[in-house]
Amino acid sequence: MEKATNVFWSKGFAATSTDDLLQAMGIGRQSLYNAFGDKRQLYLEALRTYQRNTTSDHVRRLNGPASVVAGITDLLVGLVSDDNAHRALGCMGVGSVGEFGVNDAEVVALREKISPMLHGRLVARIAEGQDNGEIEATLDPQDAAIYVQTMMTGLQTAARAGSGADELHRMARFAVDLLKTK
């Protein structure tokens, strides 16, 4: 699954051929069909696995530090790999948005399972930060969580477009600075 995920992550669904998958996975065509049904089902499973793993990492970084500001900073900075090739992949989930938009009900359903969970954790942490004086009290926690999630998408899109790690780290810290109590 990891090898298939890496191919879809790098090339997207449409540009990935069945032969690309067979070569990466080191299996025969019939084995792929027996195990996954078809290329589309394999893509959906790869996207599901990718989202589950990355969201788990996002929540771990967000909740790790006692400081809410440090947690949000870790969440955003942690999206930016120092490895140029890895960073240039961006995010497979964001890539699926670019490729399918809202036109594929199954892909949208996968996003809708994950995004609200992360949003809820962000709202809770932002409210915690307002209670302890780290986050500007006048901000609506729901809006601030949407802002952070939008920054996540922007950072990953900019990474895919070739932005450097230093620039993206600065943008992540700048975004968090805007949330801090003035």
Backbone as a ProteinNet text record, in pm:
[ID]
protein_1_A
[PRIMARY]
MEKATNVFWSKGFAATSTDDLLQAMGIGRQSLYNAFGDKRQLYLEALRTYQRNTTSDHVRRLNGPASVVAGITDLLVGLVSDDNAHRALGCMGVGSVGEFGVNDAEVVALREKISPMLHGRLVARIAEGQDNGEIEATLDPQDAAIYVQTMMTGLQTAARAGSGADELHRMARFAVDLLKTK
[TERTIARY]
82.7	0	86.6	195.7	282.7	339.8	377.3	433.9	328.4	208.2	98.7	67.6	64.8	37.8	141.9	267.9	373.5	357.7	312.7	292.6	175.9	63.9	-51.8	-19.1	54.8	92.8	178	269	360.1	291.6	207.7	154.2	7.2	-66.3	-210.8	-279.5	-411.3	-486.6	-479.5	-513.4	-525.6	-393.4	-284.1	-153.9	-88.8	-145.5	-89.7	-152	-67.2	-118.2	-118	-194.1	-192	-52.4	15.6	153.3	245.9	227.1	306.9	289.5	164.3	134.3	193.6	178.2	230.6	381.6	449.2	594.6	635.7	569.6	605.8	576.8	465.5	423.9	489.1	544.2	609.5	511.1	391.2	290	237.4	164.9	104.4	-31.9	-80.4	-208.7	-324	-326.4	-436.3	-431.8	-309.9	-297.4	-355.3	-328.8	-385.1	-537.5	-591.5	-737.4	-799	-732.5	-785.3	-785.1	-680.3	-665.6	-748.3	-757.7	-817.6	-935.7	-959.5	-1068.8	-1024.5	-979.2	-930.6	-845.6	-793.4	-705.3	-777.8	-903	-978.5	-994.4	-1026.7	-1041.9	-908.5	-800.4	-666.9	-635.8	-672	-650	-727.2	-852.5	-933.7	-876.2	-828.3	-766.5	-635.7	-557.1	-431.3	-460.1	-560.2	-595.3	-647.1	-729.7	-783.1	-667.9	-575.3	-460.7	-373.2	-347	-264.8	-329.4	-458	-526.7	-527.5	-549.6	-551.5	-413.8	-307.9	-172.6	-131	-156.4	-112.8	-195.8	-324.2	-407.3	-364.3	-328.7	-276.5	-150.3	-62.3	58.6	23	-75	-116.2	-163.6	-249.2	-305.9	-197.3	-104.4	6.1	88.2	121.7	200.2	120.3	-8.6	-94.2	-107.8	-124.4	-150.4	-24.9	89.2	212.2	257.3	285.1	334.1	223.1	260.7	163.4	114.6	203.4	167.9	85.3	-28.2	-112.4	-39.6	26.6	100.8	208.9	279.8	382.5	318.8	201.3	133.8	91.4	34	-7.9	115.7	221.7	346.2	400.2	403.8	452.9	366.6	235.3	144.8	183.1	197.6	224.2	367.4	464.1	604.8	629.8	561.7	579	528.8	452	406	516.1	621.2	724.7	847.4	867.7	984.5	1110.5	1220.8	1349.4	1405.7	1353.2	1396.9	1324.4	1401.1	1341.5	1245.8	1284.7	1201.1	1071.4	1080.8	961.3	869.6	928	847.7	774.3	839.5	778.6	656.1	638	517.7	392.9	413.5	297.8	219.5	89.7	0.2	-89.9	-98.8	-184.4	-331.4	-373.2	-512	-540.9	-449.6	-466.2	-461.7	-374.7	-368.9	-501.6	-568.7	-698.4	-803.1	-791.4	-883.5	-860.9	-732.6	-701.2	-745.8	-737.8	-770.1	-920.4	-989.4	-1130.7	-1226.1	-1176.4	-1265.7	-1377.2	-1500	-1616.8	-1697.6	-1635.1	-1708.2	-1706.8	-1635.2	-1629	-1679.5	-1796.3	-1861.1	-1777.4	-1708.9	-1629.9	-1507.1	-1442.2	-1326	-1371.4	-1480.6	-1534.5	-1570.5	-1629.9	-1667.4	-1543.6	-1433.5	-1309.6	-1262.4	-1264.9	-1223.1	-1314.2	-1442.6	-1539.5	-1532.1	-1467.7	-1448.3	-1333.8	-1233.4	-1109.9	-1111.2	-1146.3	-1134.2	-1209.4	-1332.1	-1401.7	-1332.9	-1269	-1199.4	-1083.4	-1002.6	-891	-944.5	-1049.8	-1109.6	-1153.7	-1217.6	-1261.8	-1146.4	-1037	-918.9	-860.4	-857.8	-806.2	-893.7	-1023.7	-1114.6	-1089.6	-1076.7	-1054.5	-921.8	-816.6	-685.9	-686	-749.8	-755.5	-832.2	-943.6	-1019.4	-933.7	-859	-766.5	-663.5	-612.5	-514.5	-573.8	-701.1	-767.9	-786	-819.4	-837.9	-708	-594.8	-468.3	-392.8	-454.5	-396.2	-296.5	-277.1	-182.2	-241.7	-371.9	-438.8	-533	-535.3	-618.3	-763.7	-813.3	-946.1	-1059.5	-1034.1	-1141.8	-1167.3	-1079.9	-1097.4	-1207.6	-1282.8	-1379.8	-1300.1	-1304	-1225.2	-1257.1	-1383.2	-1419.9	-1348.3	-1352.7	-1286.7	-1135.4	-1079.5	-934.8	-892.6	-974.5	-943	-948.5	-1047.6	-1055	-931.9	-889.7	-768.4	-646.7	-629.5	-514.5	-523.3	-642.7	-656.9	-632	-671.3	-644.1	-494.3	-426.8	-280.6	-214.6	-267.4	-212.8	-220	-334.4	-352.2	-257.5	-247.2	-160.7	-14.4	30.5	171.1	201.4	108.7	133.1	124.5	38.1	30.8	157.2	204.1	327.1	446.3	447	555.2	554.2	437.4	424.5	469.9	449.3	488.7	636.4	709.5	854.2	907.6	823.4	873.7	973.2	1070.1	1174.2	1129.9	1199.3	1164.8	1175.2	1280	1296.4	1179.4	1142	1029.3	899.8	875	751.1	750.1	865.8	873.3	843.2	896.9	868.7	719.9	656.6	513.3	430.3	471.5	400	407.8	526.2	542	467.8	470.3	396.3	246.7	194.5	51.5	17.3	103.7	77.4	87.4	182.4	196.2	66.5	-8.6	-133.2	-241.5	-224	-321.6	-290.6	-166.3	-123.2	-191.6	-204.4	-258.1	-169.3	-232.9	-158.1	-129.6
-120.2	0	125.8	123.4	240.3	276.3	176.4	203.6	260.4	209.2	263.7	406.5	429.7	564	661.8	621.8	712.3	746.5	650.8	678	775.7	748	839.2	977	981.7	1108.1	1191.5	1127.4	1196.7	1239.6	1152.6	1178.2	1217	1190.3	1211.1	1089	1087.1	970.1	957.7	1064.7	1057.3	1024.7	1078.7	1058.4	926.3	856.3	726.8	616.5	541.2	429.2	302.1	206.4	76.5	17.4	35.7	-14.1	53.1	183.4	251.3	179.9	146.6	82.5	-58	-132.5	-269.2	-268.8	-175.4	-167	-128.1	-27.9	17.5	-89	-157.9	-256	-392.6	-414.9	-542.7	-659.3	-632.3	-737.6	-744.6	-849.7	-865.6	-800.1	-778.7	-712.5	-785.4	-918.7	-992.9	-982.4	-976.7	-961.7	-828.1	-722.7	-591.1	-596.6	-654.8	-661.2	-748.7	-859.4	-946.8	-877.2	-800.7	-737.6	-610	-530.1	-396.7	-371.5	-457.2	-436.9	-365	-242.4	-165.1	-47.8	29.3	142.2	242.5	269.3	367.3	321.8	196.1	145.7	149.8	120.2	128.4	273.1	368.3	509.6	550.8	512.4	549.7	491	367.6	307.2	378.8	413.2	485.9	621.7	693.2	825.2	812.7	711.1	687.6	663.1	578.4	546.8	669.7	742.9	864.4	965.2	989.5	1087.8	1045.3	918	869	890.6	856.6	869.8	1015.4	1097.5	1237.4	1312.4	1283.5	1351.8	1312.3	1187.7	1144.8	1223.6	1242.8	1323.6	1469.1	1523.7	1663.4	1680.6	1590.3	1600.7	1580.8	1488.7	1466.2	1593.7	1662.4	1786.3	1897.1	1907.2	2010.1	1992.1	1870	1842.4	1816.1	1801.3	1764.8	1865.6	1988.7	2087.2	2134.3	2169.8	2227.3	2362.2	2438.5	2569.2	2551.3	2620.7	2615.3	2677.1	2789.6	2854.5	2760.7	2694.4	2598.9	2482.6	2437	2328	2365.9	2485.1	2529.8	2552.9	2609.3	2627.2	2491.8	2394.9	2260.9	2199.3	2220.6	2168.7	2223.7	2356	2418.6	2395.1	2415.7	2396.9	2250	2160.9	2017.7	1972.3	2054.9	2021.3	2034.7	2109.2	2146.5	2058.8	1969.2	1881.8	1959.2	1926	1984.5	1916.5	1799.8	1726.9	1784.3	1838.3	1905.9	1815.6	1691.7	1600.8	1567.5	1544.2	1512.6	1633.6	1752	1874.1	1902.6	1875.4	1904.1	1817.7	1710.6	1628.5	1700.5	1797	1863.1	1763.3	1768.9	1681.9	1605.6	1476.3	1395.4	1436.7	1471.3	1514	1644.5	1741	1868.2	1842.1	1751	1713.9	1657.7	1580.8	1523.9	1633.3	1738.7	1852.1	1918.1	1938.6	1999.9	1914.2	1784.3	1694.5	1668.7	1655	1616.5	1727.7	1826.7	1930.9	1869.4	1907.4	1851.5	1761.3	1720.3	1644.4	1493.1	1444.5	1300.1	1273.7	1215.1	1196.7	1111	1011	924.8	997.5	1076.5	1153.3	1260.9	1327.4	1428	1363.5	1244.1	1174.8	1143.2	1106.9	1081.6	1208.9	1320.5	1449.1	1487.2	1464.7	1505.5	1420.2	1305	1223.4	1277.7	1334	1373.5	1519.9	1608.5	1752.3	1798.1	1753.4	1799.8	1757.6	1641.9	1596.1	1691.2	1723.7	1816.2	1954.6	1997.2	2127.6	2133	2027.9	2023.4	2031.6	1964	1970.3	2111.7	2174.8	2311.7	2408	2396.2	2484.3	2468.3	2345.5	2320.6	2380.9	2362.8	2417.3	2569.9	2628.1	2774.2	2830.5	2767.7	2812.4	2797.7	2690.2	2670.4	2783.7	2819.5	2927.9	3062.5	3082.1	3206.4	3208.3	3094	3086.5	3113.7	3068.2	3088.9	3213.6	3292.8	3420.4	3414.6	3298.4	3289.3	3337.1	3312.2	3341.8	3460.5	3550	3670	3633.6	3690.5	3656	3701.7	3801.3	3853.3	3765.1	3667.8	3580.9	3478.3	3449.4	3340.1	3209.9	3118.1	2993.5	2915	2917	2846.4	2910.3	3042.3	3112.5	3094.9	3100.5	3084.5	2943.4	2843.2	2706.3	2694.7	2758.7	2758.6	2826.7	2935.8	3006.1	2913.3	2840.4	2749.4	2639	2583.8	2478.8	2533.9	2657.1	2719.4	2742.5	2781.1	2795.7	2661.1	2553.9	2420.6	2391.6	2419.2	2395.7	2484.4	2610.7	2703.7	2664.6	2624.2	2583.6	2461.7	2367.7	2245.9	2270.8	2362.6	2400.1	2474.7	2566.3	2640.1	2544.7	2444.1	2344.6	2270.9	2232.8	2161.9	2251.6	2383.2	2479.1	2513.6	2459.5	2478.3	2574.6	2623.9	2714.7	2640.3	2714.5	2657	2638.7	2552.7	2522.5	2645.4	2725.2	2843.9	2941.1	2965.3	3056.7	3002.6	2874.4	2815.1	2814.5	2789.5	2795.3	2937.2	3036.9	3177.1	3207.9	3159.2	3184.3	3114.8	2996.6	2924.5	3003.5	3053.1	3130.1	3264	3325.5	3450.9	3427.9	3319.1	3287.1	3268.1	3201.9	3179.7	3310.8	3396.1	3526.3	3607.3	3592.6	3667.5	3620.7	3501.3	3448.9	3490	3529.3	3554.8	3678.1	3677.7	3792.3	3913.3	4024.4	4148.1	4223.2
0	0	0	78.7	86.1	-51.1	-127.3	-260.6	-354.3	-347.8	-430.2	-387.3	-257.6	-206.6	-259.4	-256	-303.2	-450.9	-531.4	-674.3	-692.9	-626.8	-637.5	-582	-471.9	-408	-503.1	-570.9	-661.8	-790.8	-847.7	-981.7	-984.7	-877.3	-880.4	-939.6	-932.6	-981.2	-1133.4	-1203.5	-1348.9	-1417.5	-1367	-1432.3	-1393.9	-1297.3	-1256.9	-1341.8	-1407	-1486.6	-1402.4	-1445.1	-1377.6	-1384.8	-1496.4	-1508.1	-1406.6	-1379.9	-1276.4	-1141.8	-1112.4	-983.3	-977.2	-1084.2	-1086.3	-1067.7	-1134.7	-1123.3	-981.7	-925.5	-790.5	-685	-701.3	-601	-621.6	-741.5	-769.5	-771.8	-822.7	-831.5	-974.1	-1004.7	-1135.6	-1140.4	-1261.8	-1284	-1212.1	-1223.6	-1162.8	-1010.1	-954.8	-809.1	-763.4	-841.5	-806.9	-811.9	-917.9	-931	-823.3	-789.4	-684.1	-547.8	-520.4	-389.2	-375.6	-483.2	-470.4	-564.4	-658	-752.9	-878.2	-861.3	-975.4	-924.8	-1019.2	-985.4	-895.4	-922.3	-843.5	-698.1	-677.2	-540.5	-466.9	-537.8	-477.9	-440.3	-528.1	-497.5	-372.6	-365.5	-249	-120.2	-126.4	-8	26.9	-74.6	-50.5	12	-40.1	13.6	156.4	181.1	316.2	415	377.8	464.2	485.5	376.9	385.1	480.8	464.3	548.9	695.3	719.4	858.3	922.7	850.5	905.8	924.1	823.3	834.8	939	947.3	1047.2	1187.9	1205	1334.3	1370	1272.2	1294.7	1326.2	1253.3	1277.4	1422.4	1466.2	1601.3	1706.9	1681.2	1775.5	1791.4	1680.8	1689.2	1757.9	1725.5	1784.3	1934.9	1978.8	2120.3	2202.1	2135.7	2207.2	2311.2	2272.5	2370.6	2464.1	2585.1	2678.1	2626.9	2564.8	2509.7	2382.4	2375.7	2256.1	2137.1	2158.5	2050	1996.9	2085.9	2041.9	1965.4	2008.4	1939.1	1797.9	1783.1	1649.3	1561.4	1622	1546.5	1501.4	1591.4	1554.4	1444.4	1453.2	1350.2	1213.4	1204.5	1074.6	1026.9	1112.9	1072.8	1038	1108.5	1083.3	947.9	880.3	745.4	642.3	677.6	581	601.5	507.9	513.6	475.1	539.5	500.5	375.9	343.5	223.6	100.9	6.2	-109.8	-188.3	-211.8	-291.2	-217.4	-86.6	-8	0.9	25.6	36.2	-95.1	-209	-339.2	-367.9	-292.1	-310.1	-258.6	-167.1	-107.5	-24.4	-33.5	44.1	-53.3	-33.9	-121.6	-108.4	12.8	33.5	-38.5	-26.9	-97.8	-248.5	-291.1	-432.7	-481.9	-395.2	-436.3	-453	-372.8	-387.7	-523.1	-557.4	-685.9	-803.6	-786.9	-897.1	-909.7	-796.8	-801	-757.2	-682.8	-631.4	-549.8	-579.7	-510	-603.1	-713	-814.9	-794.6	-696.8	-673.2	-531.4	-521.8	-391.5	-296.1	-345.3	-255.9	-202.1	-285	-239.4	-140.6	-170.4	-78.8	55	51.1	175.5	259.8	195.3	270	340	268	327.7	443	424.1	526.5	652.3	644	764.3	848.4	783.9	851.6	894.6	805.7	830.7	955.9	980.7	1102.1	1231.5	1229.9	1350.7	1382.9	1282.9	1304.9	1341.5	1274.3	1304.8	1452.1	1498.2	1637.8	1735.9	1706.7	1794.1	1792.5	1673.7	1666	1746.3	1733.1	1808	1957.7	2003.6	2146.8	2193.3	2112.6	2153.2	2149.5	2051.1	2041.5	2160.8	2196.2	2314.3	2439.8	2449.9	2563	2566.1	2448.2	2439.9	2477	2447	2487.9	2639.9	2695.7	2841.3	2917	2860.1	2932	2886	2795	2756.1	2641.1	2579.4	2467.3	2334.9	2316.1	2189.1	2209.8	2110.1	2116.5	2150.4	2257.9	2310.1	2219.7	2134	2049.8	1926.1	1901.3	1783.7	1808.3	1705.1	1710.7	1691	1787.8	1775.3	1648.6	1605.7	1481.6	1362	1355.2	1244	1249.9	1369.9	1384	1341.8	1371.8	1329.4	1177.1	1116	969	910.8	973	929.4	934.1	1042.9	1054.5	948.7	928	826.7	685.7	662.2	532.7	514.8	623	617.3	587	644.9	617.1	466.6	407.6	264	183.4	223.6	152.4	159.9	277.4	292.1	205.3	201.9	125	-25.7	-64.3	-205.7	-247.3	-162	-191	-196	-108.9	-112.5	-245.8	-290.8	-419.2	-534.5	-517.7	-621.5	-616.7	-517.3	-515.1	-411.7	-322.3	-218	-128.8	-80.1	4	148.1	218.5	357.3	446.2	429.4	514.2	497.4	373.6	345.8	407.3	392.4	444.4	596.8	658.2	804.9	853.8	783.2	821.4	808.5	700.8	681.6	789.5	829.4	935.7	1065.5	1098.5	1223.2	1215.6	1098.8	1078.5	1101.8	1048.4	1065.2	1212.4	1286.1	1429.4	1505.5	1467.3	1535.4	1528.2	1420	1405	1502	1558.8	1654.6	1798.7	1823.5	1961.3	2019.9	2151	2223.6	2198.2	2167.3	2138.6	2266.8
[MASK]
++++++++++++++++++++++++++++++++++++++++++++++++++++++++++++++++++++++++++++++++++++++++++++++++++++++++++++++++++++++++++++++++++++++++++++++++++++++++++++++++++++++++++++++++++++++

